[in-house]
Amino acid sequence: MITSNPGKVKEYREVLTALGIETEHLHMTYDEVQSSDLEEVVSKGMEEVRRKGIRDFIIDDSGLFIDSLGGFPGVWSAYVQKTIGNRGVLKLMECVEDRRAEFRCCIGCDVGGRTTIVTGKCRGLILPEEAGCGGFGFDPIFSSDGETSFADIAPETKNRISHRGDAIRLLLAELGKEN
Ligand code: IMP
């Protein structure tokens, strides 16, 4: 898998290793096109990786889409995480009653010359403050049940309910390998 995010690698390995699927982590970045669509970012990213001569890989582009902010930060999640961070997002959400949000994970998979793109989703709420010390990125401010943050649940629980777990299951089903 191609990513610069060790948190993602851990989550993929946990599910795929249990299924007997070995993964190699290639620490590599690719240009993310300016688009409001995760699938388009992934599709263009795959083209760039292929241009580098790499075959049989997966890439993952994810984001946090907050309903009351019109889907922001969405495809700009990495930039928002790097700049204002979780505290900045919480500041934007101060006094906002509608705290519904959705994590989305888009996987692009190239295997044996076949391209598969799937998007997994997980709905939840933005918590009033950061909680927990596990996970990565927005995990401390997102909760699927409105109480416990993704940074406060076991990795295997996160994989069972998360956008990434959903996307991996969709991918395996597409490739004909049920999870
Ligand atoms: P990207 O897919 O690497 O561009 O990620 C976009 C941003 O969303 C990064 O800042 C990630 O840390 C964050 N992110 C992606 N997936 C997750 C997740 O499962 N939990 C929390 N944050 C995430």
Coordinates of C-alpha atoms and ligand atoms in Angstrom, one line a residue:
M1 CA 0.0 0.0 0.0
I2 CA 1.2 3.5 -0.8
T3 CA 0.8 6.1 1.9
S4 CA 2.8 8.4 4.2
N5 CA 0.4 7.8 7.0
P6 CA 1.5 5.0 9.5
G7 CA -2.0 5.1 11.2
K8 CA -3.6 3.9 7.9
V9 CA -1.0 1.1 7.4
K10 CA -1.8 -0.3 10.9
E11 CA -5.5 -0.4 10.2
Y12 CA -5.0 -2.1 6.8
R13 CA -2.6 -4.6 8.2
E14 CA -4.9 -5.6 11.0
V15 CA -7.7 -6.6 8.7
L16 CA -5.7 -7.9 5.8
T17 CA -3.2 -10.0 7.8
A18 CA -6.0 -11.8 9.5
L19 CA -7.3 -12.8 6.0
G20 CA -3.8 -14.0 5.0
I21 CA -3.2 -11.1 2.7
E22 CA 0.3 -9.7 2.9
T23 CA 0.9 -6.0 2.3
E24 CA 4.1 -4.1 1.7
H25 CA 4.2 -0.4 2.7
L26 CA 5.7 2.0 0.2
H27 CA 6.2 5.3 1.9
M28 CA 5.5 7.6 -1.0
T29 CA 3.5 10.7 -1.7
Y30 CA 1.7 11.6 -4.9
D31 CA 0.1 14.9 -5.9
E32 CA -3.5 15.3 -4.8
V33 CA -5.5 17.1 -7.5
Q34 CA -7.7 19.9 -6.5
S35 CA -11.1 18.3 -6.5
S36 CA -14.2 18.3 -4.3
D37 CA -14.5 14.6 -5.0
L38 CA -12.5 11.9 -3.1
E39 CA -12.9 9.4 -6.0
E40 CA -11.4 11.9 -8.5
V41 CA -8.4 12.5 -6.2
V42 CA -7.9 8.7 -5.9
S43 CA -8.3 8.1 -9.6
K44 CA -5.8 10.8 -10.6
G45 CA -3.5 9.6 -7.8
M46 CA -3.6 6.1 -9.3
E47 CA -2.6 7.5 -12.7
E48 CA 0.4 9.2 -11.2
V49 CA 1.5 6.1 -9.3
R50 CA 1.2 4.0 -12.5
R51 CA 3.3 6.6 -14.4
K52 CA 6.1 5.8 -11.9
G53 CA 5.9 2.2 -13.1
I54 CA 4.3 0.8 -9.9
R55 CA 1.7 -2.0 -10.3
D56 CA -0.5 -3.9 -7.8
F57 CA -1.0 -1.3 -5.1
I58 CA -3.7 0.4 -3.1
I59 CA -4.0 4.0 -2.2
D60 CA -6.4 5.6 0.3
D61 CA -7.8 9.1 0.4
S62 CA -10.0 9.9 3.4
G63 CA -11.7 12.9 4.9
L64 CA -14.0 14.2 7.5
F65 CA -17.2 15.8 6.1
I66 CA -19.1 17.9 8.7
D67 CA -22.8 18.4 7.8
S68 CA -23.2 21.9 9.3
L69 CA -20.0 23.1 7.5
G70 CA -21.3 22.0 4.1
G71 CA -19.0 19.0 4.1
F72 CA -15.9 20.9 5.1
P73 CA -13.0 20.0 5.6
G74 CA -13.8 17.0 3.3
V75 CA -11.1 16.7 0.6
W76 CA -9.1 19.4 2.4
S77 CA -8.9 17.3 5.6
A78 CA -5.2 16.8 5.5
Y79 CA -4.5 20.5 5.1
V80 CA -7.0 21.4 7.9
Q81 CA -5.4 18.8 10.1
K82 CA -1.9 20.2 9.4
T83 CA -3.0 23.9 9.9
I84 CA -5.7 24.4 12.4
G85 CA -5.9 20.8 13.7
N86 CA -8.6 19.3 15.9
R87 CA -8.7 22.4 18.2
G88 CA -9.3 24.6 15.2
V89 CA -12.2 22.4 14.0
L90 CA -13.7 22.4 17.5
K91 CA -13.4 26.2 17.5
L92 CA -15.4 26.3 14.2
M93 CA -18.0 24.1 15.8
E94 CA -18.4 26.2 19.0
C95 CA -22.1 26.9 19.6
V96 CA -23.0 24.7 16.6
E97 CA -25.9 22.5 17.6
D98 CA -25.9 20.1 14.6
R99 CA -22.7 18.1 15.1
R100 CA -23.4 15.4 12.6
A101 CA -20.4 14.4 10.5
E102 CA -19.3 11.6 8.2
F103 CA -15.9 10.0 7.7
R104 CA -15.3 8.8 4.2
C105 CA -12.5 6.5 3.0
C106 CA -11.9 6.0 -0.7
I107 CA -9.6 3.1 -1.7
G108 CA -8.1 2.8 -5.2
C109 CA -6.8 -0.7 -5.9
D110 CA -4.7 -1.8 -8.8
V111 CA -4.4 -5.5 -9.0
G112 CA -3.5 -7.6 -12.1
G113 CA -4.2 -4.6 -14.3
R114 CA -7.7 -4.2 -12.9
T115 CA -8.8 -0.9 -11.3
T116 CA -11.3 -0.9 -8.4
I117 CA -12.4 2.2 -6.5
V118 CA -14.7 1.9 -3.5
T119 CA -15.8 4.4 -0.8
G120 CA -16.6 3.4 2.7
K121 CA -18.5 5.7 5.1
C122 CA -19.1 6.1 8.8
R123 CA -21.6 8.5 10.3
G124 CA -21.2 10.1 13.7
L125 CA -20.9 13.3 15.7
I126 CA -18.2 15.9 16.4
L127 CA -17.5 15.7 20.1
P128 CA -17.4 19.0 22.2
E129 CA -13.7 18.3 23.1
E130 CA -10.9 16.0 22.3
A131 CA -10.9 12.6 24.0
G132 CA -8.7 9.5 24.0
C133 CA -5.1 8.9 23.0
G134 CA -5.3 6.2 20.4
G135 CA -5.9 6.4 16.7
F136 CA -4.7 9.4 14.6
G137 CA -5.9 12.5 12.8
F138 CA -9.5 13.5 13.7
D139 CA -10.1 10.4 15.8
P140 CA -10.1 12.3 19.1
I141 CA -13.0 14.5 18.0
F142 CA -15.2 12.0 16.2
S143 CA -17.6 9.5 17.7
S144 CA -19.9 7.1 15.9
D145 CA -22.1 6.7 19.0
G146 CA -21.9 10.3 20.1
E147 CA -20.1 9.4 23.3
T148 CA -16.8 7.5 22.9
S149 CA -14.3 9.0 20.5
F150 CA -12.5 6.9 17.8
A151 CA -9.3 7.6 19.8
D152 CA -10.8 5.9 22.8
I153 CA -11.9 2.6 21.2
A154 CA -9.8 -0.5 20.5
P155 CA -8.3 -0.7 17.0
E156 CA -10.3 -3.8 16.2
T157 CA -13.5 -2.0 17.2
K158 CA -12.6 1.0 15.0
N159 CA -12.0 -1.4 12.0
R160 CA -15.4 -3.0 12.6
I161 CA -17.3 0.3 12.4
S162 CA -15.1 2.8 10.6
H163 CA -15.2 4.2 7.1
R164 CA -11.9 2.4 6.4
G165 CA -13.2 -1.0 7.6
D166 CA -16.3 -0.4 5.5
A167 CA -14.2 0.4 2.4
I168 CA -11.9 -2.6 2.9
R169 CA -15.0 -4.9 3.1
L170 CA -16.4 -3.3 0.0
L171 CA -13.1 -3.8 -1.8
L172 CA -12.8 -7.4 -0.8
A173 CA -16.4 -8.1 -1.9
E174 CA -15.6 -6.4 -5.3
L175 CA -12.5 -8.5 -5.7
G176 CA -14.5 -11.6 -4.9
K177 CA -13.0 -12.2 -1.5
E178 CA -15.6 -11.9 1.2
N179 CA -14.5 -10.7 4.6
Ligands
IMP1 P1 -5.5 11.6 3.7 O1 -6.4 10.6 3.2 O2 -4.2 11.1 4.1 O3 -5.4 12.8 2.7 O4 -6.1 12.1 5.0 C1 -6.8 13.3 5.2 C2 -6.8 13.7 6.7 O5 -7.8 13.0 7.3 C3 -5.5 13.4 7.3 O6 -5.1 14.5 8.2 C4 -5.7 12.2 8.2 O7 -5.0 12.2 9.4 C5 -7.2 12.3 8.4 N1 -7.8 11.0 8.5 C6 -7.8 10.1 7.5 N2 -8.4 8.9 8.0 C7 -8.6 9.1 9.3 C8 -9.2 8.3 10.3 O8 -9.5 7.1 10.1 N3 -9.3 8.9 11.5 C9 -9.0 10.2 11.8 N4 -8.4 11.0 10.9 C10 -8.3 10.4 9.6

